[in-house]
Coordinates of C-alpha atoms in Angstrom, one line a residue:
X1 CA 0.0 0.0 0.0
X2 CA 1.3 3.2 -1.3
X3 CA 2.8 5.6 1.9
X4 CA 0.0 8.5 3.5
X5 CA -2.4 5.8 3.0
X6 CA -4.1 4.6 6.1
X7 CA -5.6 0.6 6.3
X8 CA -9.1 0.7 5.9
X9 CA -11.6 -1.6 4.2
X10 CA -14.9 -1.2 2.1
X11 CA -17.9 -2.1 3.2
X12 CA -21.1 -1.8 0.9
X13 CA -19.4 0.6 -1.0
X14 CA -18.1 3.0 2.1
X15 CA -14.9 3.1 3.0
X16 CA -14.6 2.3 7.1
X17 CA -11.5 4.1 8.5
X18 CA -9.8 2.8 11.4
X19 CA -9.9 5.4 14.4
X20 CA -6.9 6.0 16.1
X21 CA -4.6 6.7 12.9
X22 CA -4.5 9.9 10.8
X23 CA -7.4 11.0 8.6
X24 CA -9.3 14.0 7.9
X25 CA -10.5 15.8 10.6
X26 CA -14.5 14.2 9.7
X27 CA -13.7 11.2 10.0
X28 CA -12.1 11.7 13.8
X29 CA -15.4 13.0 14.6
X30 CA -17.1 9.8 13.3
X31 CA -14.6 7.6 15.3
X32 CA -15.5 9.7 18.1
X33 CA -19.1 9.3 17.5
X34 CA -19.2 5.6 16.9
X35 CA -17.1 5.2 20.2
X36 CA -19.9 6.5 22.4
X37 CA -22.6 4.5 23.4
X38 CA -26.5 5.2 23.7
X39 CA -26.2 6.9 27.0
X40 CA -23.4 8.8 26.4
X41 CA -24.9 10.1 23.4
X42 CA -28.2 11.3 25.1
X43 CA -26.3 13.0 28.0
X44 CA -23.6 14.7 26.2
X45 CA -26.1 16.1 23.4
X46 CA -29.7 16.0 25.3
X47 CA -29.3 16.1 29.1
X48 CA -26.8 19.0 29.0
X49 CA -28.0 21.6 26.3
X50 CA -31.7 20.6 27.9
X51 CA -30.0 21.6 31.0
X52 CA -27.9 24.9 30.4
X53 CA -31.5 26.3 28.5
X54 CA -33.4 25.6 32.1
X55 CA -30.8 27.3 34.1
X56 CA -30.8 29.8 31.4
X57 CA -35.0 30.2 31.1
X58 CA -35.8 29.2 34.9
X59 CA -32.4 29.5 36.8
X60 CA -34.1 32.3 39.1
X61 CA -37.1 30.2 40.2
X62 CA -34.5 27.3 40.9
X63 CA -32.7 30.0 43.4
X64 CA -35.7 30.9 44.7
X65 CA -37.2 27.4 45.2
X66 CA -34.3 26.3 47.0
X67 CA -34.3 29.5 49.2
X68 CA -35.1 27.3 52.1
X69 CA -31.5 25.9 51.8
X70 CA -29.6 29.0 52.1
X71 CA -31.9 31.2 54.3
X72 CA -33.5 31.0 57.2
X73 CA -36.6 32.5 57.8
X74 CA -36.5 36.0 59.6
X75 CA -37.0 36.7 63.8
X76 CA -41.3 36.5 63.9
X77 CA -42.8 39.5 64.7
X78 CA -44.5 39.9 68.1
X79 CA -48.0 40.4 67.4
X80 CA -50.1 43.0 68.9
X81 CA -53.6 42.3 68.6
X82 CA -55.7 45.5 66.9
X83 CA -59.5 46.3 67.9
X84 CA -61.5 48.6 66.0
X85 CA -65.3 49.1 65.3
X86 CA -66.6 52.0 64.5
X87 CA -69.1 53.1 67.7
X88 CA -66.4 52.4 70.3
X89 CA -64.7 55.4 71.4
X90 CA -61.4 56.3 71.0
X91 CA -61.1 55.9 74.8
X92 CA -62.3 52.4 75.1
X93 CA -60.0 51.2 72.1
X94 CA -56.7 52.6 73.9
X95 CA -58.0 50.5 76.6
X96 CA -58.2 47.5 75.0
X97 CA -55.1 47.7 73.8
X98 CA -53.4 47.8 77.2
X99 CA -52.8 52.0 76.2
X100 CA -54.0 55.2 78.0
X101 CA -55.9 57.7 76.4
X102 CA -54.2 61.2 75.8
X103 CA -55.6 64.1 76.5
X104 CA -55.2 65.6 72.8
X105 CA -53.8 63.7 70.2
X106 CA -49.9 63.7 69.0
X107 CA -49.3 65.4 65.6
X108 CA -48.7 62.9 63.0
X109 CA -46.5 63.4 59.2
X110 CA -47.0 61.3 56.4
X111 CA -43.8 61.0 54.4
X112 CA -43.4 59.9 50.6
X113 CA -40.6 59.0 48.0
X114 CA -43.2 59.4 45.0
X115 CA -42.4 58.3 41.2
X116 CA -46.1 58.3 39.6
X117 CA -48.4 56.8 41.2
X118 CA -50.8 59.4 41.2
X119 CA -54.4 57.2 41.8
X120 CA -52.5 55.3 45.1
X121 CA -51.5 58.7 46.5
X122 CA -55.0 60.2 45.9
X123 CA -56.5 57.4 47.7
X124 CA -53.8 57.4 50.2
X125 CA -53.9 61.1 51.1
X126 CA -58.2 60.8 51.1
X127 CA -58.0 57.8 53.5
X128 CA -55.3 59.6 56.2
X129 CA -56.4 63.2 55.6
X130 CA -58.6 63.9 58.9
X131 CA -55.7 62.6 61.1
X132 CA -52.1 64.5 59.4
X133 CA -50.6 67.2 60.5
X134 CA -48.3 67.6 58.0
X135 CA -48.1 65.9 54.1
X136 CA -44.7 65.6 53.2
X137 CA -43.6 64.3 49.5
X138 CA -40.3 64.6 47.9
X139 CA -39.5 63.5 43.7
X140 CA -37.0 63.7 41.7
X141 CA -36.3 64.0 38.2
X142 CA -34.9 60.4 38.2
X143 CA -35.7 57.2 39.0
X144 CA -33.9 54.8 41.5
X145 CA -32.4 53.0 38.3
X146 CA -31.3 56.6 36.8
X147 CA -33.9 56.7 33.8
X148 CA -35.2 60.3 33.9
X149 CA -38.8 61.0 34.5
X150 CA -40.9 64.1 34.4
X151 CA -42.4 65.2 38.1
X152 CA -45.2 63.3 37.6
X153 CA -46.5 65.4 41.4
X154 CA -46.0 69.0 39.8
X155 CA -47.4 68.1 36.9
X156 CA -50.7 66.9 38.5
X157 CA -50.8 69.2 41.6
X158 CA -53.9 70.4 41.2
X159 CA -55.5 67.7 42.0
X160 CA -53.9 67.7 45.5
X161 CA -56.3 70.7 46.7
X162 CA -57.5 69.4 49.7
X163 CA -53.8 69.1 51.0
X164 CA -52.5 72.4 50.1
X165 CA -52.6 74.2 53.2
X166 CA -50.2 71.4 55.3
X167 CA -48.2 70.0 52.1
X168 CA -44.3 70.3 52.6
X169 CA -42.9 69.4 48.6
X170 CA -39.8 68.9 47.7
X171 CA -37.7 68.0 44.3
X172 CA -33.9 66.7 44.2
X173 CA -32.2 66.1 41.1
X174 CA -31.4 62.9 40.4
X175 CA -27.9 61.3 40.6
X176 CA -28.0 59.3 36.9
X177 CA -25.2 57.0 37.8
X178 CA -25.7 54.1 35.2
X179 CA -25.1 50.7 35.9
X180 CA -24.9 51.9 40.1
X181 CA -27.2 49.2 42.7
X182 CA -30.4 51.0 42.9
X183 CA -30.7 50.6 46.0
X184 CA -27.7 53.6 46.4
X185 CA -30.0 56.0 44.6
X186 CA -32.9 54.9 46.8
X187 CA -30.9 55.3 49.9
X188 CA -30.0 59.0 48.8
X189 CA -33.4 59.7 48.0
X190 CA -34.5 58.5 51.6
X191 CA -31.7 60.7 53.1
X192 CA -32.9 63.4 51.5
X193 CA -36.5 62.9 52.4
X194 CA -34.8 63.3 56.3
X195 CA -33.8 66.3 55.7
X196 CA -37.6 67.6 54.1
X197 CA -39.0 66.7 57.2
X198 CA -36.9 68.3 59.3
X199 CA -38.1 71.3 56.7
X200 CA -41.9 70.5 57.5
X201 CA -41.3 71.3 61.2
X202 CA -41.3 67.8 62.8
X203 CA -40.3 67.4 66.5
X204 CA -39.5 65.0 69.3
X205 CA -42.7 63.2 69.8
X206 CA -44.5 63.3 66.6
X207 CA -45.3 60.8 64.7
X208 CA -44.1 59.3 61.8
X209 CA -45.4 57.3 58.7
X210 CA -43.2 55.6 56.9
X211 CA -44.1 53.5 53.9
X212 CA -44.3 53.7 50.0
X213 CA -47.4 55.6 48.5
X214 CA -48.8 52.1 47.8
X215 CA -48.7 51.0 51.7
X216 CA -52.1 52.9 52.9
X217 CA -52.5 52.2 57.1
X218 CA -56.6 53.1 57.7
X219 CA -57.3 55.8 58.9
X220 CA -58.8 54.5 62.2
X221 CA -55.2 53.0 62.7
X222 CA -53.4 56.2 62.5
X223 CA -56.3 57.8 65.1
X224 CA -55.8 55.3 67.4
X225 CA -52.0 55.6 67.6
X226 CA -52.1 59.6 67.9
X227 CA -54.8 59.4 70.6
X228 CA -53.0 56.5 73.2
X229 CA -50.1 56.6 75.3
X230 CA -48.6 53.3 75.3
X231 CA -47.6 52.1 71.6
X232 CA -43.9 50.8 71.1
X233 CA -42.5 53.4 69.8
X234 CA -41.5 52.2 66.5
X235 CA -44.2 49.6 65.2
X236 CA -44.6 48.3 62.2
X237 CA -48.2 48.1 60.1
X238 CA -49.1 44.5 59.1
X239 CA -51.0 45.1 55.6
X240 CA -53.7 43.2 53.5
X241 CA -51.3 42.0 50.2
X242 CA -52.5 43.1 47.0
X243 CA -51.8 42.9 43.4
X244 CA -52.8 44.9 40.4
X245 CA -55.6 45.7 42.5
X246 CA -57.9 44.9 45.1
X247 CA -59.5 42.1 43.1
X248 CA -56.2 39.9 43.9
X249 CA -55.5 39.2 47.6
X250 CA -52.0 37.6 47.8
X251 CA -51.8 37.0 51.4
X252 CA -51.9 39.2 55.0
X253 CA -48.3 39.7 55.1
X254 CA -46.8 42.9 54.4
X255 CA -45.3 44.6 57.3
X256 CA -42.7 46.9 55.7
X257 CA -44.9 50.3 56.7
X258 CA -44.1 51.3 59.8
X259 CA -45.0 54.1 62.4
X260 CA -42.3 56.1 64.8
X261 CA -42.6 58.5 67.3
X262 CA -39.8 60.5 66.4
X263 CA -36.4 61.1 67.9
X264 CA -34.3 64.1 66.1
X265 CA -30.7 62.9 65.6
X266 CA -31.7 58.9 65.8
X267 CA -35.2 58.6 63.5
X268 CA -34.4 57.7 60.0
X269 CA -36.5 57.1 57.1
X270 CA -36.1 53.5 55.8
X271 CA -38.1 50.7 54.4
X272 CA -36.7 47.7 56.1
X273 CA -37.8 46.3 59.4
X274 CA -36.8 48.5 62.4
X275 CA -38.3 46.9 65.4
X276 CA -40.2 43.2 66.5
X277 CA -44.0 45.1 66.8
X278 CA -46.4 44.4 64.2
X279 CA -50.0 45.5 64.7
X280 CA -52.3 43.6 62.9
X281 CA -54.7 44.4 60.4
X282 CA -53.8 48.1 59.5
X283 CA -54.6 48.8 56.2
X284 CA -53.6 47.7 52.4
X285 CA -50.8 47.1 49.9
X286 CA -52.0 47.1 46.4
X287 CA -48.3 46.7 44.9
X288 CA -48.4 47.4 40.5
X289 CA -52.0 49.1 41.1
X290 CA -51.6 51.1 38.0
X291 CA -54.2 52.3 35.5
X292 CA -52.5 52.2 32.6
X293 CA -50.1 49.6 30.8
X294 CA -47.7 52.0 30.2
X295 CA -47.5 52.6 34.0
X296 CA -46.4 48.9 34.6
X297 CA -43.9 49.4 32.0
X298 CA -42.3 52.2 33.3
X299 CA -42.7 50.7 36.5
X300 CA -41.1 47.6 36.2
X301 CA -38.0 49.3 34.4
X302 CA -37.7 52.0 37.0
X303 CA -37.7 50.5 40.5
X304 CA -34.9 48.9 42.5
X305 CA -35.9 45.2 41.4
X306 CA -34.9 46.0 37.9
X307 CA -33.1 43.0 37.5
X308 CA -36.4 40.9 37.7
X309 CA -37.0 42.1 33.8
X310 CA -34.8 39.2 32.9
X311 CA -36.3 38.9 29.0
X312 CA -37.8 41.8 26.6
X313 CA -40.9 40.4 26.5
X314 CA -42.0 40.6 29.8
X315 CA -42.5 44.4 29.0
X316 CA -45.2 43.6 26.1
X317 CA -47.9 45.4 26.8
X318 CA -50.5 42.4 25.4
X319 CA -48.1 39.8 27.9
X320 CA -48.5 42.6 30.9
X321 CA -53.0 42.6 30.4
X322 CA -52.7 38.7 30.4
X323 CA -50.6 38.5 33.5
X324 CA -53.4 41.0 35.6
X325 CA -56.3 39.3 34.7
X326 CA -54.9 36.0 35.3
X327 CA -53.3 36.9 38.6
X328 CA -50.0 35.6 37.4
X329 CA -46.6 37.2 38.1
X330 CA -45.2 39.7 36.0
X331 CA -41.6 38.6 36.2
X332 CA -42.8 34.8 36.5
X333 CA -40.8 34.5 39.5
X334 CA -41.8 32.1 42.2
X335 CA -42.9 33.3 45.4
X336 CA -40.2 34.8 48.2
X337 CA -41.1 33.1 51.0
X338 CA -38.6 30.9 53.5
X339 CA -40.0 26.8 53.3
X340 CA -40.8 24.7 50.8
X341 CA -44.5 24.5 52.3
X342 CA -44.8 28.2 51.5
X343 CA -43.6 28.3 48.6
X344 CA -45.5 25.6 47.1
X345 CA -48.6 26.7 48.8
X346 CA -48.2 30.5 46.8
X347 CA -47.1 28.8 43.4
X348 CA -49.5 29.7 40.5
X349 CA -51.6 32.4 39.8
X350 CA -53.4 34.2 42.9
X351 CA -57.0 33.5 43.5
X352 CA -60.0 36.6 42.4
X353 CA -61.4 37.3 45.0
X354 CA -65.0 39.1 44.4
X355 CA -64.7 41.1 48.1
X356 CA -64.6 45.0 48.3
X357 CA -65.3 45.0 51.8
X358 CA -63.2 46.9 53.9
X359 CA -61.6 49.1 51.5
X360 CA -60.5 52.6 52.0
X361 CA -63.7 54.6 51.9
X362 CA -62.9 57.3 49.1
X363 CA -62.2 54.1 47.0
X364 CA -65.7 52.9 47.1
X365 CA -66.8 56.4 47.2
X366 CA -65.4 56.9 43.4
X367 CA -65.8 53.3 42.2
X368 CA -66.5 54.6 38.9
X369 CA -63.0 56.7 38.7
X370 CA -61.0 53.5 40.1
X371 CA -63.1 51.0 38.6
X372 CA -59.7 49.4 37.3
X373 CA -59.0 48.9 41.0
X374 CA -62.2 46.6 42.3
X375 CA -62.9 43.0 41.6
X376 CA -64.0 42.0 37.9
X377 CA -62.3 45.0 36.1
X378 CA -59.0 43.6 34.8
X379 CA -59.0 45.1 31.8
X380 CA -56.3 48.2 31.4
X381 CA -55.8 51.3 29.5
X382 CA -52.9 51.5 27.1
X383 CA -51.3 55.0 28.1

């Protein structure tokens, strides 16, 4: 056999090489392939692309599913039990709490980082306004993720009338530091919503609402703190859970609001917990409660959770109406909680629920303005 020629034989007509000595760089990959058995095959070339597109599609719900793992679950809050009905007295309410009753009540601010949710703060501001002492609400031309924004609050002032006389607003400009944690810009923001209230003339003693513009504590919650000595002084609010609106009940568990007596030099505005009080059943969070789909958009692009918005199409406004009338999630993220029972028990879409009792009162008031917000109305403007 002439030299460069390697021994092979033919076989119905094909030439068989013999792996191992030098051909063409085809035919090593057939050797290759006819050395690997059935098994091999399907793992090398269906198990592991298979798996590399999961991790790639779902690798955040796998995090979050084995959350259990890696976290524990935070210190449980210590309950405080809330009574309310409307024809007891303030008097008798402070005592069932274990409180005093004051002799006049203790002046209370509501503070606000606002972006644009202009329907939540209405509601808000209408729920709380018989008991504040002082409305205090700072924006900025950016938001926490540095996209700039108009002042949404400037711009739609007018319809904030019936707070004129005891509104303290303020504007910052925005830091627009790309690719920065947002949680930095929101931290500045917060700093520099300290400083506005020192502005709005708060003082030792006072109280103080902290929460986002979509955390509304009732009213009669706020009276009853501002009447009784004998709260902790920093407790947080333990909030009904909604999403998209009040048609979708996700759970009892929000507890991020919270209410100080203030101390100048040690009270700072924050949104994490600051204390083990929670006093149950003190109003509602209706988180992504927006009118429009273009609100949802600009929401989801905008706040600190940015990353969450892992694919383009998330932010299609036809995928966005599907999600809120099926009660599914708008990042398709499993749910953050701390055991597997909880997590499985919250997996799918949230239940309707066809309950609009106990809602704030201007709400139901205006049913035809938020329509959008009550059970049955899914269905969204496009902006």
């Amino acid at each position: 056999m002439p030299d460069g020629y390697s021994s092979s034989k033919k076989k119905d007509g094909y030439w068989d090489d013999v792996c191992g000595q030098e051909v063409s760089r085809m035919a090593r990959v057939r050797c290759m392939m006819q050395s690997l058995d059935l098994r091999t095959f399907v793992v090398l070339f269906l198990v592991i692309p298979i798996g590399f597109m999961g991790i790639y599609f779902h690798g955040q719900k796998i995090t979050y599913f084995l959350r259990p793992l890696w976290q524990s679950p935070p210190k449980p809050f210590v309950h405080i039990p809330h009574y309310y009905h409307e024809n007891v007295s303030v008097a008798s309410l402070c005592k069932l709490h274990g409180w005093e009753v004051r002799d006049y009540p203790k002046k209370v601010y509501d503070a606000v980082l606002f972006n644009n949710e202009i329907d939540m703060l209405t509601i808000r501001w209408k729920e709380l306004h018989p008991y504040i002492t002082q409305f205090v609400l700072l924006e900025t031309n950016s938001t926490f993720t540095s996209i700039p924004k108009p002042h949404y609050f400037a711009i739609n002032r007018e319809r904030f009338d019936f707070v004129e006389s005891r509104l303290t607003y303020g504007t910052i400009g925005g830091r627009f530091r790309k690719g920065e944690n947002p949680f930095i810009e929101e931290a500045y923001q917060r700093v520099a919503l300290d400083h506005l209230l020192r502005i709005a003339g708060i003082e030792d003693g006072d109280l103080l609402i902290m929460s986002d513009v979509d955390e509304i504590p009732s009213a009669h919650t706020i009276d009853l703190l501002r009447w009784c000595d004998g709260p902790p002084p920093i407790v947080h609010l333990n909030m009904n859970n909604y999403l998209y609106s009040f048609e979708f009940n996700v759970d009892h568990d929000s507890w991020r609001a919270s209410v100080h007596e203030y101390q100048k030099g040690k009270t700072r505005y924050a949104h994490y917990r600051q204390t083990d009080y929670l006093l149950a059943d003190s109003g509602w969070h209706c988180s992504f409660c927006f009118r429009k789909i273009s609100d949802f958009v600009f929401k989801m692009k905008a706040y600190s959770h940015t990353d969450r918005v892992r694919f383009s199409h998330f932010l299609e406004p036809k995928r966005i109406q599907n999600v809120i009338c099926s009660g599914d999630d708008l990042y398709d993220m499993l749910p953050e909680e701390y055991t597997f029972k909880e997590i499985i028990a919250k997996m799918g879409p949230i239940p309707h629920s066809y309950s609009a009792v106990h809602l704030p009162s201007y709400l139901l008031e205006n049913a035809d303005t938020y329509r959008y917000l009550l059970p049955g109305n899914c269905i969204r403007e496009a902006g």
